[in-house]
Structures are given as C-alpha cells and as structure tokens.
PDB file of C-alpha atoms and ligand atoms in Angstrom:
ATOM      1  CA  MET A  15    -140.162 -88.431  66.708  1.00 98.00           C
ATOM      2  CA  ILE A  16    -139.258 -89.508  70.023  1.00 98.00           C
ATOM      3  CA  THR A  17    -140.878 -88.683  73.552  1.00 98.00           C
ATOM      4  CA  VAL A  18    -138.876 -89.039  76.485  1.00 98.00           C
ATOM      5  CA  ILE A  19    -141.087 -89.499  79.752  1.00 98.00           C
ATOM      6  CA  GLY A  20    -138.699 -89.081  82.891  1.00 98.00           C
ATOM      7  CA  SER A  21    -137.003 -86.765  85.269  1.00 98.00           C
ATOM      8  CA  ILE A  22    -135.373 -83.316  84.881  1.00 98.00           C
ATOM      9  CA  ASN A  23    -133.114 -82.357  87.606  1.00 98.00           C
ATOM     10  CA  MET A  24    -130.468 -79.240  88.435  1.00 98.00           C
ATOM     11  CA  ASP A  25    -127.149 -81.124  89.014  1.00 98.00           C
ATOM     12  CA  LEU A  26    -125.300 -79.763  92.071  1.00 98.00           C
ATOM     13  CA  VAL A  27    -121.717 -81.269  91.455  1.00 96.00           C
ATOM     14  CA  VAL A  28    -119.040 -81.097  94.289  1.00 96.00           C
ATOM     15  CA  GLN A  29    -115.571 -81.920  93.159  1.00 94.00           C
ATOM     16  CA  MET A  30    -113.073 -83.392  95.479  1.00 94.00           C
ATOM     17  CA  ASP A  31    -109.703 -84.978  95.897  1.00 93.00           C
ATOM     18  CA  VAL A  32    -111.162 -88.017  98.155  1.00 93.00           C
ATOM     19  CA  PHE A  33    -114.874 -89.175  98.655  1.00 93.00           C
ATOM     20  CA  PRO A  34    -115.660 -88.623 102.393  1.00 92.00           C
ATOM     21  CA  LYS A  35    -115.997 -91.746 104.533  1.00 93.00           C
ATOM     22  CA  LYS A  36    -118.848 -92.316 106.797  1.00 93.00           C
ATOM     23  CA  GLY A  37    -119.192 -89.609 109.426  1.00 94.00           C
ATOM     24  CA  GLU A  38    -115.964 -87.873 107.825  1.00 95.00           C
ATOM     25  CA  THR A  39    -116.019 -83.990 106.240  1.00 95.00           C
ATOM     26  CA  VAL A  40    -113.767 -83.543 103.516  1.00 94.00           C
ATOM     27  CA  LEU A  41    -112.956 -79.871 101.858  1.00 95.00           C
ATOM     28  CA  GLY A  42    -114.261 -80.009  98.293  1.00 96.00           C
ATOM     29  CA  SER A  43    -112.137 -78.043  95.366  1.00 94.00           C
ATOM     30  CA  LEU A  44    -115.459 -76.856  92.909  1.00 95.00           C
ATOM     31  CA  PHE A  45    -118.878 -76.494  93.204  1.00 97.00           C
ATOM     32  CA  THR A  46    -121.250 -76.237  90.077  1.00 96.00           C
ATOM     33  CA  THR A  47    -124.695 -76.569  88.817  1.00 98.00           C
ATOM     34  CA  VAL A  48    -125.150 -78.016  85.743  1.00 98.00           C
ATOM     35  CA  PRO A  49    -128.536 -79.428  84.156  1.00 98.00           C
ATOM     36  CA  GLY A  50    -129.281 -82.952  84.319  1.00 98.00           C
ATOM     37  CA  GLY A  51    -131.994 -85.440  85.408  1.00 98.00           C
ATOM     38  CA  LYS A  52    -132.212 -88.943  83.551  1.00 98.00           C
ATOM     39  CA  GLY A  53    -135.178 -88.243  81.451  1.00 98.00           C
ATOM     40  CA  ALA A  54    -133.819 -84.836  80.248  1.00 98.00           C
ATOM     41  CA  ASN A  55    -130.268 -86.118  79.708  1.00 98.00           C
ATOM     42  CA  GLN A  56    -131.375 -88.810  77.344  1.00 98.00           C
ATOM     43  CA  ALA A  57    -133.855 -86.021  75.769  1.00 98.00           C
ATOM     44  CA  VAL A  58    -130.749 -83.740  75.262  1.00 98.00           C
ATOM     45  CA  ALA A  59    -128.776 -86.898  73.868  1.00 98.00           C
ATOM     46  CA  ALA A  60    -131.280 -87.631  71.176  1.00 98.00           C
ATOM     47  CA  ALA A  61    -131.795 -83.964  70.014  1.00 98.00           C
ATOM     48  CA  ARG A  62    -127.981 -83.000  69.754  1.00 98.00           C
ATOM     49  CA  LEU A  63    -127.839 -85.734  67.309  1.00 98.00           C
ATOM     50  CA  GLY A  64    -130.738 -84.348  65.220  1.00 98.00           C
ATOM     51  CA  SER A  65    -133.614 -86.555  66.545  1.00 98.00           C
ATOM     52  CA  LYS A  66    -137.038 -84.211  67.106  1.00 98.00           C
ATOM     53  CA  VAL A  67    -137.767 -84.943  70.849  1.00 98.00           C
ATOM     54  CA  LYS A  68    -140.800 -84.077  72.914  1.00 98.00           C
ATOM     55  CA  MET A  69    -140.157 -84.161  76.929  1.00 98.00           C
ATOM     56  CA  LEU A  70    -142.829 -85.168  79.315  1.00 98.00           C
ATOM     57  CA  GLY A  71    -141.833 -84.231  82.844  1.00 98.00           C
ATOM     58  CA  ALA A  72    -142.422 -81.461  85.309  1.00 98.00           C
ATOM     59  CA  VAL A  73    -140.032 -78.534  87.075  1.00 98.00           C
ATOM     60  CA  GLY A  74    -140.492 -76.595  90.127  1.00 98.00           C
ATOM     61  CA  SER A  75    -141.649 -73.177  90.617  1.00 98.00           C
ATOM     62  CA  ASP A  76    -137.877 -72.484  91.687  1.00 98.00           C
ATOM     63  CA  SER A  77    -135.191 -70.771  89.532  1.00 98.00           C
ATOM     64  CA  PHE A  78    -133.801 -74.226  88.937  1.00 98.00           C
ATOM     65  CA  GLY A  79    -137.104 -74.672  86.883  1.00 98.00           C
ATOM     66  CA  THR A  80    -136.998 -71.721  84.871  1.00 98.00           C
ATOM     67  CA  GLU A  81    -133.262 -72.626  84.044  1.00 98.00           C
ATOM     68  CA  LEU A  82    -133.920 -76.278  83.200  1.00 98.00           C
ATOM     69  CA  ARG A  83    -136.782 -75.584  80.894  1.00 98.00           C
ATOM     70  CA  ALA A  84    -134.819 -72.751  79.107  1.00 98.00           C
ATOM     71  CA  ASN A  85    -132.029 -75.358  78.639  1.00 98.00           C
ATOM     72  CA  LEU A  86    -134.414 -77.767  76.845  1.00 98.00           C
ATOM     73  CA  ASN A  87    -135.844 -75.446  74.770  1.00 98.00           C
ATOM     74  CA  GLU A  88    -132.131 -74.253  73.825  1.00 98.00           C
ATOM     75  CA  GLU A  89    -131.361 -77.968  72.737  1.00 98.00           C
ATOM     76  CA  ASN A  90    -134.430 -77.676  70.414  1.00 98.00           C
ATOM     77  CA  ILE A  91    -136.549 -79.951  72.685  1.00 98.00           C
ATOM     78  CA  ASP A  92    -140.142 -79.365  72.811  1.00 98.00           C
ATOM     79  CA  THR A  93    -141.235 -78.729  76.128  1.00 98.00           C
ATOM     80  CA  SER A  94    -144.862 -78.086  75.750  1.00 97.00           C
ATOM     81  CA  LEU A  95    -145.697 -81.041  77.993  1.00 97.00           C
ATOM     82  CA  VAL A  96    -143.252 -80.049  80.945  1.00 98.00           C
ATOM     83  CA  MET A  97    -145.625 -79.229  83.631  1.00 97.00           C
ATOM     84  CA  ASN A  98    -144.814 -76.219  86.070  1.00 97.00           C
ATOM     85  CA  THR A  99    -145.517 -77.137  89.501  1.00 97.00           C
ATOM     86  CA  SER A 100    -145.389 -75.369  92.756  1.00 97.00           C
ATOM     87  CA  GLY A 101    -142.477 -76.279  95.054  1.00 96.00           C
ATOM     88  CA  ALA A 102    -138.908 -77.676  94.131  1.00 98.00           C
ATOM     89  CA  THR A 103    -137.550 -79.093  91.150  1.00 98.00           C
ATOM     90  CA  GLY A 104    -135.567 -82.315  91.287  1.00 98.00           C
ATOM     91  CA  ILE A 105    -131.939 -82.129  92.251  1.00 98.00           C
ATOM     92  CA  ALA A 106    -129.283 -84.494  92.106  1.00 97.00           C
ATOM     93  CA  ASN A 107    -126.295 -84.075  94.271  1.00 97.00           C
ATOM     94  CA  ILE A 108    -123.582 -85.386  92.683  1.00 95.00           C
ATOM     95  CA  LEU A 109    -119.816 -86.109  94.259  1.00 95.00           C
ATOM     96  CA  LEU A 110    -117.248 -86.164  91.873  1.00 92.00           C
ATOM     97  CA  HIS A 111    -113.827 -87.506  92.376  1.00 91.00           C
ATOM     98  CA  GLU A 112    -111.588 -87.852  89.205  1.00 84.00           C
ATOM     99  CA  SER A 113    -114.038 -89.272  86.910  1.00 72.00           C
ATOM    100  CA  ASP A 114    -116.015 -91.523  89.419  1.00 82.00           C
ATOM    101  CA  ASN A 115    -119.000 -90.054  91.052  1.00 87.00           C
ATOM    102  CA  ARG A 116    -121.914 -90.929  93.674  1.00 92.00           C
ATOM    103  CA  ILE A 117    -125.201 -89.298  93.493  1.00 92.00           C
ATOM    104  CA  VAL A 118    -128.300 -88.847  95.512  1.00 95.00           C
ATOM    105  CA  VAL A 119    -131.380 -87.380  93.869  1.00 95.00           C
ATOM    106  CA  VAL A 120    -134.324 -85.722  95.335  1.00 97.00           C
ATOM    107  CA  PRO A 121    -137.299 -85.827  93.308  1.00 97.00           C
ATOM    108  CA  GLY A 122    -139.258 -82.835  93.555  1.00 98.00           C
ATOM    109  CA  ALA A 123    -141.403 -81.938  91.066  1.00 98.00           C
ATOM    110  CA  ASN A 124    -140.728 -85.180  89.290  1.00 98.00           C
ATOM    111  CA  SER A 125    -142.760 -87.007  91.778  1.00 98.00           C
ATOM    112  CA  LYS A 126    -145.510 -84.963  90.315  1.00 98.00           C
ATOM    113  CA  VAL A 127    -145.614 -86.596  86.915  1.00 98.00           C
ATOM    114  CA  SER A 128    -148.761 -88.550  87.401  1.00 97.00           C
ATOM    115  CA  PRO A 129    -150.576 -90.985  85.388  1.00 97.00           C
ATOM    116  CA  GLU A 130    -153.070 -88.301  84.350  1.00 96.00           C
ATOM    117  CA  VAL A 131    -150.551 -86.041  82.867  1.00 95.00           C
ATOM    118  CA  ILE A 132    -149.210 -89.132  80.904  1.00 97.00           C
ATOM    119  CA  ALA A 133    -153.102 -89.775  79.921  1.00 97.00           C
ATOM    120  CA  SER A 134    -153.359 -86.110  78.456  1.00 96.00           C
ATOM    121  CA  ALA A 135    -150.426 -86.532  76.291  1.00 97.00           C
ATOM    122  CA  LYS A 136    -152.102 -89.601  74.721  1.00 97.00           C
ATOM    123  CA  THR A 137    -152.131 -88.214  71.182  1.00 97.00           C
ATOM    124  CA  VAL A 138    -148.318 -87.293  71.344  1.00 98.00           C
ATOM    125  CA  ILE A 139    -147.521 -90.797  72.520  1.00 98.00           C
ATOM    126  CA  GLU A 140    -149.802 -92.456  69.776  1.00 98.00           C
ATOM    127  CA  ASN A 141    -147.512 -90.262  67.462  1.00 98.00           C
ATOM    128  CA  SER A 142    -144.121 -91.334  68.561  1.00 98.00           C
ATOM    129  CA  GLN A 143    -142.040 -93.624  66.963  1.00 98.00           C
ATOM    130  CA  LEU A 144    -140.367 -94.521  70.378  1.00 98.00           C
ATOM    131  CA  VAL A 145    -140.958 -93.724  74.115  1.00 98.00           C
ATOM    132  CA  VAL A 146    -138.183 -93.603  75.994  1.00 98.00           C
ATOM    133  CA  MET A 147    -138.159 -93.922  79.707  1.00 98.00           C
ATOM    134  CA  GLN A 148    -136.132 -94.362  83.466  1.00 98.00           C
ATOM    135  CA  LEU A 149    -137.073 -94.880  86.820  1.00 97.00           C
ATOM    136  CA  GLU A 150    -136.706 -91.455  88.350  1.00 97.00           C
ATOM    137  CA  ILE A 151    -140.658 -90.876  88.117  1.00 98.00           C
ATOM    138  CA  PRO A 152    -143.301 -92.506  90.365  1.00 97.00           C
ATOM    139  CA  VAL A 153    -143.869 -96.100  89.632  1.00 97.00           C
ATOM    140  CA  GLU A 154    -147.609 -95.853  89.049  1.00 98.00           C
ATOM    141  CA  THR A 155    -146.856 -93.365  86.023  1.00 98.00           C
ATOM    142  CA  ILE A 156    -144.374 -95.824  84.606  1.00 98.00           C
ATOM    143  CA  LYS A 157    -146.981 -98.499  84.800  1.00 98.00           C
ATOM    144  CA  TYR A 158    -149.540 -96.570  83.176  1.00 98.00           C
ATOM    145  CA  SER A 159    -147.259 -95.048  80.608  1.00 98.00           C
ATOM    146  CA  LEU A 160    -146.088 -98.813  79.997  1.00 98.00           C
ATOM    147  CA  ASN A 161    -149.701 -99.960  79.365  1.00 98.00           C
ATOM    148  CA  LEU A 162    -150.563 -96.931  77.283  1.00 98.00           C
ATOM    149  CA  CYS A 163    -147.465 -97.444  75.075  1.00 98.00           C
ATOM    150  CA  LYS A 164    -148.588-101.076  74.676  1.00 98.00           C
ATOM    151  CA  GLU A 165    -152.475-100.119  73.880  1.00 98.00           C
ATOM    152  CA  LEU A 166    -151.006 -98.046  71.149  1.00 98.00           C
ATOM    153  CA  GLN A 167    -148.294-100.186  69.865  1.00 98.00           C
ATOM    154  CA  VAL A 168    -145.354 -97.492  70.681  1.00 98.00           C
ATOM    155  CA  PRO A 169    -142.181 -99.135  71.225  1.00 98.00           C
ATOM    156  CA  VAL A 170    -140.461 -98.490  74.443  1.00 98.00           C
ATOM    157  CA  LEU A 171    -136.723 -98.066  75.174  1.00 98.00           C
ATOM    158  CA  PHE A 172    -136.560 -98.568  79.172  1.00 98.00           C
ATOM    159  CA  ASN A 173    -133.276 -97.643  80.913  1.00 98.00           C
ATOM    160  CA  PRO A 174    -133.760 -99.476  84.599  1.00 98.00           C
ATOM    161  CA  ALA A 175    -131.786 -96.526  86.197  1.00 95.00           C
ATOM    162  CA  PRO A 176    -131.989 -96.314  89.336  1.00 93.00           C
ATOM    163  CA  ALA A 177    -133.148-100.052  89.367  1.00 93.00           C
ATOM    164  CA  ALA A 178    -134.468-100.669  92.652  1.00 89.00           C
ATOM    165  CA  ASN A 179    -137.947 -99.998  91.382  1.00 91.00           C
ATOM    166  CA  PHE A 180    -138.006-102.241  88.199  1.00 97.00           C
ATOM    167  CA  ASP A 181    -140.706-104.827  88.148  1.00 97.00           C
ATOM    168  CA  ILE A 182    -139.311-107.968  85.903  1.00 97.00           C
ATOM    169  CA  GLU A 183    -143.236-108.031  84.806  1.00 97.00           C
ATOM    170  CA  TRP A 184    -142.917-105.277  82.566  1.00 98.00           C
ATOM    171  CA  MET A 185    -140.621-106.994  80.275  1.00 98.00           C
ATOM    172  CA  PRO A 186    -143.574-107.827  77.565  1.00 98.00           C
ATOM    173  CA  TYR A 187    -144.068-104.046  77.794  1.00 98.00           C
ATOM    174  CA  ILE A 188    -140.354-103.168  76.909  1.00 98.00           C
ATOM    175  CA  LYS A 189    -138.606-103.450  73.397  1.00 98.00           C
ATOM    176  CA  TYR A 190    -135.212-102.804  74.678  1.00 98.00           C
ATOM    177  CA  LEU A 191    -134.022-102.925  78.176  1.00 98.00           C
ATOM    178  CA  THR A 192    -130.458-101.200  78.882  1.00 98.00           C
ATOM    179  CA  PRO A 193    -129.481-101.702  82.468  1.00 98.00           C
ATOM    180  CA  ASN A 194    -125.811-101.361  83.091  1.00 96.00           C
ATOM    181  CA  GLU A 195    -123.768-104.464  84.445  1.00 96.00           C
ATOM    182  CA  THR A 196    -124.405-103.942  88.257  1.00 95.00           C
ATOM    183  CA  GLU A 197    -128.336-103.100  87.548  1.00 97.00           C
ATOM    184  CA  CYS A 198    -128.768-106.208  85.288  1.00 97.00           C
ATOM    185  CA  ALA A 199    -127.370-108.381  88.196  1.00 97.00           C
ATOM    186  CA  LEU A 200    -129.953-106.703  90.569  1.00 96.00           C
ATOM    187  CA  LEU A 201    -132.500-107.595  88.213  1.00 97.00           C
ATOM    188  CA  PHE A 202    -131.704-110.955  86.698  1.00 97.00           C
ATOM    189  CA  GLY A 203    -129.100-111.912  88.710  1.00 95.00           C
ATOM    190  CA  ASP A 204    -125.335-112.977  88.450  1.00 92.00           C
ATOM    191  CA  ASP A 205    -125.543-115.137  85.311  1.00 96.00           C
ATOM    192  CA  VAL A 206    -125.542-112.406  82.458  1.00 96.00           C
ATOM    193  CA  GLU A 207    -125.317-114.852  79.845  1.00 97.00           C
ATOM    194  CA  ALA A 208    -128.758-116.404  81.043  1.00 97.00           C
ATOM    195  CA  ALA A 209    -130.329-113.282  81.356  1.00 97.00           C
ATOM    196  CA  LEU A 210    -129.434-112.502  77.906  1.00 98.00           C
ATOM    197  CA  GLU A 211    -130.553-115.734  76.103  1.00 98.00           C
ATOM    198  CA  LYS A 212    -133.847-115.185  78.039  1.00 98.00           C
ATOM    199  CA  TYR A 213    -134.468-111.887  76.503  1.00 98.00           C
ATOM    200  CA  PRO A 214    -132.954-112.228  72.688  1.00 98.00           C
ATOM    201  CA  ASN A 215    -132.651-108.571  70.822  1.00 98.00           C
ATOM    202  CA  GLN A 216    -134.544-107.093  74.048  1.00 98.00           C
ATOM    203  CA  LEU A 217    -131.889-106.845  76.845  1.00 98.00           C
ATOM    204  CA  ILE A 218    -128.772-104.861  75.795  1.00 98.00           C
ATOM    205  CA  VAL A 219    -126.440-104.846  78.834  1.00 98.00           C
ATOM    206  CA  THR A 220    -124.116-101.533  78.691  1.00 97.00           C
ATOM    207  CA  LEU A 221    -120.189-102.590  79.902  1.00 96.00           C
ATOM    208  CA  GLY A 222    -118.946 -98.793  80.015  1.00 92.00           C
ATOM    209  CA  GLU A 223    -115.792 -98.243  78.311  1.00 90.00           C
ATOM    210  CA  ASP A 224    -116.077-102.058  77.196  1.00 95.00           C
ATOM    211  CA  GLY A 225    -119.143-101.051  75.228  1.00 96.00           C
ATOM    212  CA  ALA A 226    -122.001-103.462  75.424  1.00 98.00           C
ATOM    213  CA  ARG A 227    -123.512-106.578  75.003  1.00 98.00           C
ATOM    214  CA  TYR A 228    -126.903-108.371  73.737  1.00 98.00           C
ATOM    215  CA  PHE A 229    -128.148-111.795  72.509  1.00 98.00           C
ATOM    216  CA  ASP A 230    -129.382-111.918  68.846  1.00 98.00           C
ATOM    217  CA  GLY A 231    -131.494-115.392  69.342  1.00 97.00           C
ATOM    218  CA  THR A 232    -128.471-117.555  67.998  1.00 98.00           C
ATOM    219  CA  LYS A 233    -125.257-115.708  69.396  1.00 98.00           C
ATOM    220  CA  HIS A 234    -123.960-113.538  71.631  1.00 98.00           C
ATOM    221  CA  VAL A 235    -122.997-110.057  70.534  1.00 98.00           C
ATOM    222  CA  HIS A 236    -120.433-107.710  71.874  1.00 98.00           C
ATOM    223  CA  VAL A 237    -120.288-104.838  70.546  1.00 97.00           C
ATOM    224  CA  LYS A 238    -117.045-102.837  71.602  1.00 93.00           C
ATOM    225  CA  GLY A 239    -116.410 -99.388  73.139  1.00 93.00           C
ATOM    226  CA  PHE A 240    -114.120 -96.990  72.825  1.00 89.00           C
ATOM    227  CA  ASN A 241    -111.075 -96.165  75.064  1.00 85.00           C
ATOM    228  CA  THR A 242    -111.052 -92.531  76.182  1.00 91.00           C
ATOM    229  CA  THR A 243    -109.782 -90.175  78.827  1.00 91.00           C
ATOM    230  CA  ALA A 244    -112.655 -89.592  80.963  1.00 89.00           C
ATOM    231  CA  VAL A 245    -113.114 -86.666  82.697  1.00 89.00           C
ATOM    232  CA  ASP A 246    -116.767 -86.851  84.137  1.00 90.00           C
ATOM    233  CA  THR A 247    -118.746 -90.280  83.712  1.00 91.00           C
ATOM    234  CA  THR A 248    -122.002 -88.698  84.900  1.00 93.00           C
ATOM    235  CA  GLY A 249    -124.605 -89.076  82.111  1.00 95.00           C
ATOM    236  CA  ALA A 250    -122.660 -91.633  79.875  1.00 96.00           C
ATOM    237  CA  GLY A 251    -125.463 -94.332  80.241  1.00 97.00           C
ATOM    238  CA  ASP A 252    -127.807 -91.324  79.516  1.00 98.00           C
ATOM    239  CA  THR A 253    -125.749 -90.738  76.438  1.00 98.00           C
ATOM    240  CA  PHE A 254    -125.809 -94.010  75.246  1.00 98.00           C
ATOM    241  CA  ASN A 255    -129.797 -94.139  75.554  1.00 98.00           C
ATOM    242  CA  GLY A 256    -130.390 -91.060  73.790  1.00 98.00           C
ATOM    243  CA  ALA A 257    -127.729 -91.815  70.973  1.00 98.00           C
ATOM    244  CA  PHE A 258    -129.529 -95.400  70.676  1.00 98.00           C
ATOM    245  CA  ALA A 259    -132.923 -94.079  70.669  1.00 98.00           C
ATOM    246  CA  HIS A 260    -131.784 -91.782  67.814  1.00 98.00           C
ATOM    247  CA  ALA A 261    -130.178 -94.708  66.013  1.00 98.00           C
ATOM    248  CA  ILE A 262    -132.717 -97.049  66.088  1.00 98.00           C
ATOM    249  CA  THR A 263    -135.632 -94.747  65.203  1.00 98.00           C
ATOM    250  CA  ASN A 264    -133.408 -93.620  62.085  1.00 98.00           C
ATOM    251  CA  GLY A 265    -133.162 -97.288  60.596  1.00 98.00           C
ATOM    252  CA  GLN A 266    -130.134 -98.885  62.093  1.00 98.00           C
ATOM    253  CA  SER A 267    -129.964-102.509  63.467  1.00 98.00           C
ATOM    254  CA  ILE A 268    -129.523-103.173  66.911  1.00 98.00           C
ATOM    255  CA  GLU A 269    -125.759-103.518  66.148  1.00 98.00           C
ATOM    256  CA  GLU A 270    -125.434-100.665  64.336  1.00 97.00           C
ATOM    257  CA  ALA A 271    -127.348 -98.487  66.798  1.00 98.00           C
ATOM    258  CA  VAL A 272    -125.364 -99.777  69.926  1.00 98.00           C
ATOM    259  CA  PHE A 273    -121.980 -99.218  67.992  1.00 97.00           C
ATOM    260  CA  PHE A 274    -123.208 -95.521  67.450  1.00 97.00           C
ATOM    261  CA  ALA A 275    -124.514 -95.576  71.312  1.00 98.00           C
ATOM    262  CA  ASN A 276    -121.014 -96.236  72.211  1.00 97.00           C
ATOM    263  CA  ILE A 277    -119.158 -94.126  70.138  1.00 97.00           C
ATOM    264  CA  ALA A 278    -121.402 -91.266  71.417  1.00 97.00           C
ATOM    265  CA  ALA A 279    -121.215 -92.317  75.041  1.00 97.00           C
ATOM    266  CA  SER A 280    -117.319 -92.401  74.589  1.00 96.00           C
ATOM    267  CA  LEU A 281    -117.457 -88.925  73.914  1.00 97.00           C
ATOM    268  CA  SER A 282    -119.881 -87.480  76.172  1.00 97.00           C
ATOM    269  CA  VAL A 283    -117.475 -88.591  79.009  1.00 95.00           C
ATOM    270  CA  GLU A 284    -114.453 -86.510  77.858  1.00 95.00           C
ATOM    271  CA  LYS A 285    -116.227 -83.205  79.038  1.00 95.00           C
ATOM    272  CA  PHE A 286    -117.590 -81.996  82.449  1.00 93.00           C
ATOM    273  CA  GLY A 287    -121.250 -82.123  83.472  1.00 94.00           C
ATOM    274  CA  ALA A 288    -124.229 -84.913  82.187  1.00 96.00           C
ATOM    275  CA  GLN A 289    -125.207 -83.158  79.228  1.00 98.00           C
ATOM    276  CA  GLY A 290    -121.595 -81.107  78.533  1.00 97.00           C
ATOM    277  CA  GLY A 291    -119.869 -83.554  76.627  1.00 96.00           C
ATOM    278  CA  MET A 292    -122.830 -85.237  74.702  1.00 98.00           C
ATOM    279  CA  PRO A 293    -121.952 -85.149  71.056  1.00 98.00           C
ATOM    280  CA  LYS A 294    -123.506 -83.919  67.801  1.00 98.00           C
ATOM    281  CA  LEU A 295    -123.997 -86.045  65.063  1.00 98.00           C
ATOM    282  CA  GLU A 296    -120.648 -84.631  63.268  1.00 97.00           C
ATOM    283  CA  ASP A 297    -118.694 -85.622  66.340  1.00 96.00           C
ATOM    284  CA  VAL A 298    -120.152 -89.078  66.375  1.00 96.00           C
ATOM    285  CA  ILE A 299    -119.156 -89.475  62.744  1.00 95.00           C
ATOM    286  CA  VAL A 300    -115.523 -88.444  63.100  1.00 93.00           C
ATOM    287  CA  ARG A 301    -114.889 -90.685  65.623  1.00 90.00           C
ATOM    288  CA  LYS A 302    -116.591 -93.607  63.658  1.00 87.00           C
ATOM    289  CA  GLU A 303    -114.561 -92.871  60.470  1.00 88.00           C
ATOM    290  CA  GLY A 304    -111.315 -92.879  62.737  1.00 83.00           C
ATOM    291  CA  ALA A 305    -112.211 -96.364  64.669  1.00 77.00           C
ATOM    292  CA  LYS A 306    -112.347 -97.702  60.606  1.00 70.00           C
TER     293      LYS A 306
HETATM  294  O1  LIG B 441    -127.477 -90.402  84.931  1.00 75.03           O
HETATM  295  C1  LIG B 441    -127.116 -89.114  85.515  1.00 75.03           C
HETATM  296  C2  LIG B 441    -128.160 -88.503  85.840  1.00 75.03           C
HETATM  297  O2  LIG B 441    -128.629 -89.071  87.125  1.00 75.03           O
HETATM  298  C3  LIG B 441    -127.900 -86.930  86.783  1.00 75.03           C
HETATM  299  O3  LIG B 441    -127.569 -85.964  85.585  1.00 75.03           O
HETATM  300  C4  LIG B 441    -128.690 -86.741  87.919  1.00 75.03           C
HETATM  301  O4  LIG B 441    -129.327 -85.628  87.671  1.00 75.03           O
HETATM  302  C5  LIG B 441    -129.140 -88.105  87.941  1.00 75.03           C
HETATM  303  O5  LIG B 441    -130.511 -88.048  87.715  1.00 75.03           O
END
C-alpha cells in the first residue's frame, strides 16, 4: 500500500492563444475546472495503475472540497484520512497556452495538514510500503512526516515541487528524490552530474520528453523518454512520480521503474487536465510493447 501525504487542489484552467505580459490583459479561449494538486495527482496516477493508495490531506467546506473527495473515491483511493476543514479548498490557477503552463497555487485547506494530522495516521504510515510527498503542504508537516517515516523505517519518495522550500538536510530521510532539471539546479547547483554522483540511486532527475537520469554508483544511467504530441503537460511530473511509486512497490528495479514512469508520463500529456491523461496499466503495457 502507498500512502500519499500532500495537496488536493481544484485546478482553474484558462486556455489562451498568448500568455499576458506584465500589466497586459488578453482574452482567453476556454475556462475549465478539473481535479488537481500534486498530492492528489500522484495518488491518482498510482491508483489508476492498480496500486492500493491512501491519501492524507485536507479539503475545505466549499463545493470544490466535496467534488475533489468524490473524485478521489471514484479513483479507488482511500480518503478516510482526508480531513474536512472549514474554509476554502486549495486551488491552482493555471494559464495554459499550447502545451505550456504557468501555475499559481493558493493552498487553502492544504495549509491545515498539520503534524498532529500525520501523528494520528502513524499506524497507516507504519503499514505503508512507500510514502509519497511533495511540497504543497506546510514545511513543519513535511519535517514531521520525514522524521516519522525514518523512525518507522518506511521509505519516502519525495518530489521537491515547488522546490523553493526544500531543505538539503532532508536527504538522509529520503529514499528517492525526483526533481526536474530546473528544480535540480535550484537545489544542487548547475552541475547535474556532480549532484547525481553525490546521491547514487537516490536522486532521479526528470527531463521531460527526454526521460530521466540517475547515477547507479558506477555509471550514469539515462532512461529514454517518449516523443509524443503533447496537449497539456500539467501533471506529467505527477504521473511520473505516481507511476514510479507503483512500479517500485511492485518489485521493479530503479531503471525499470523509471522506464515505466516515463511511458506513463508520455501518455498523460496526450489529454487535457492534470489527471485527464493518466494511464491505466494496460495503456502503459501497450506503449511498452510498441517501444520494443
Ligand atoms: O503538478 C501539477 C499540479 O500543480 C496541478 O494539478 C496544480 O494543482 C498544482 O498543484
């Protein structure tokens, strides 16, 4: 069983032909609300592939909260540890132009995921094969969760997004860290190879359609990505993480799990919405067979 500790957002997506510049107003072409939040997205990605997933997080007392909980339930995710809080559910304002995006998150209920909430879920965490985390909940909760996972000897897959609040001191508490190239540079500097060599089999840097890379202790490994026609790249990183979590908890090696996650991420960008294109296991298998 995988436990995801993280954010649950409603994504408010505006599609446009051109991004507005500073001080400029432009007309959008479409407005849509779809489920999102890095935590929820990663939970959905793993569950859709067949993993048993528990979500630890919070929604607000508005209609978004009700919708998002129902969405997680429909995806067969256990939401018994998703708190109902008073006030607003987290939202993400997403500007989408071609397949590129710009995102502003307002945490709302996500800021109420406290260390006490995590403490109350100790047994669930203890019984997890893997805990998956990102950085859209309070930093003190992240620190508490990392300590608890270490104490309980439960491995952590940590996706440092958004990267600003990540603390390198957390590395000994993390089994796999999965920044993208930009996040990696922000956290470890511009020398990716040096960073990878410092954290063998631990630091996995995602490269978008070029796949992902890591250092296995002896050599650098580049696991290829898949060229595809992207409609919306929102949630591609989340799909990678959810799929990696699924694969690694099903006994795959790091290289196999990264390959599997690359395929899942490539499928996810072919449809609109963070969760819209997340594949089922059969879809990944079909693309994998085609890649041989
Ligand atoms: O990673 C994509 C996600 O980031 C979106 O779904 C949005 O909610 C933000 O959290």
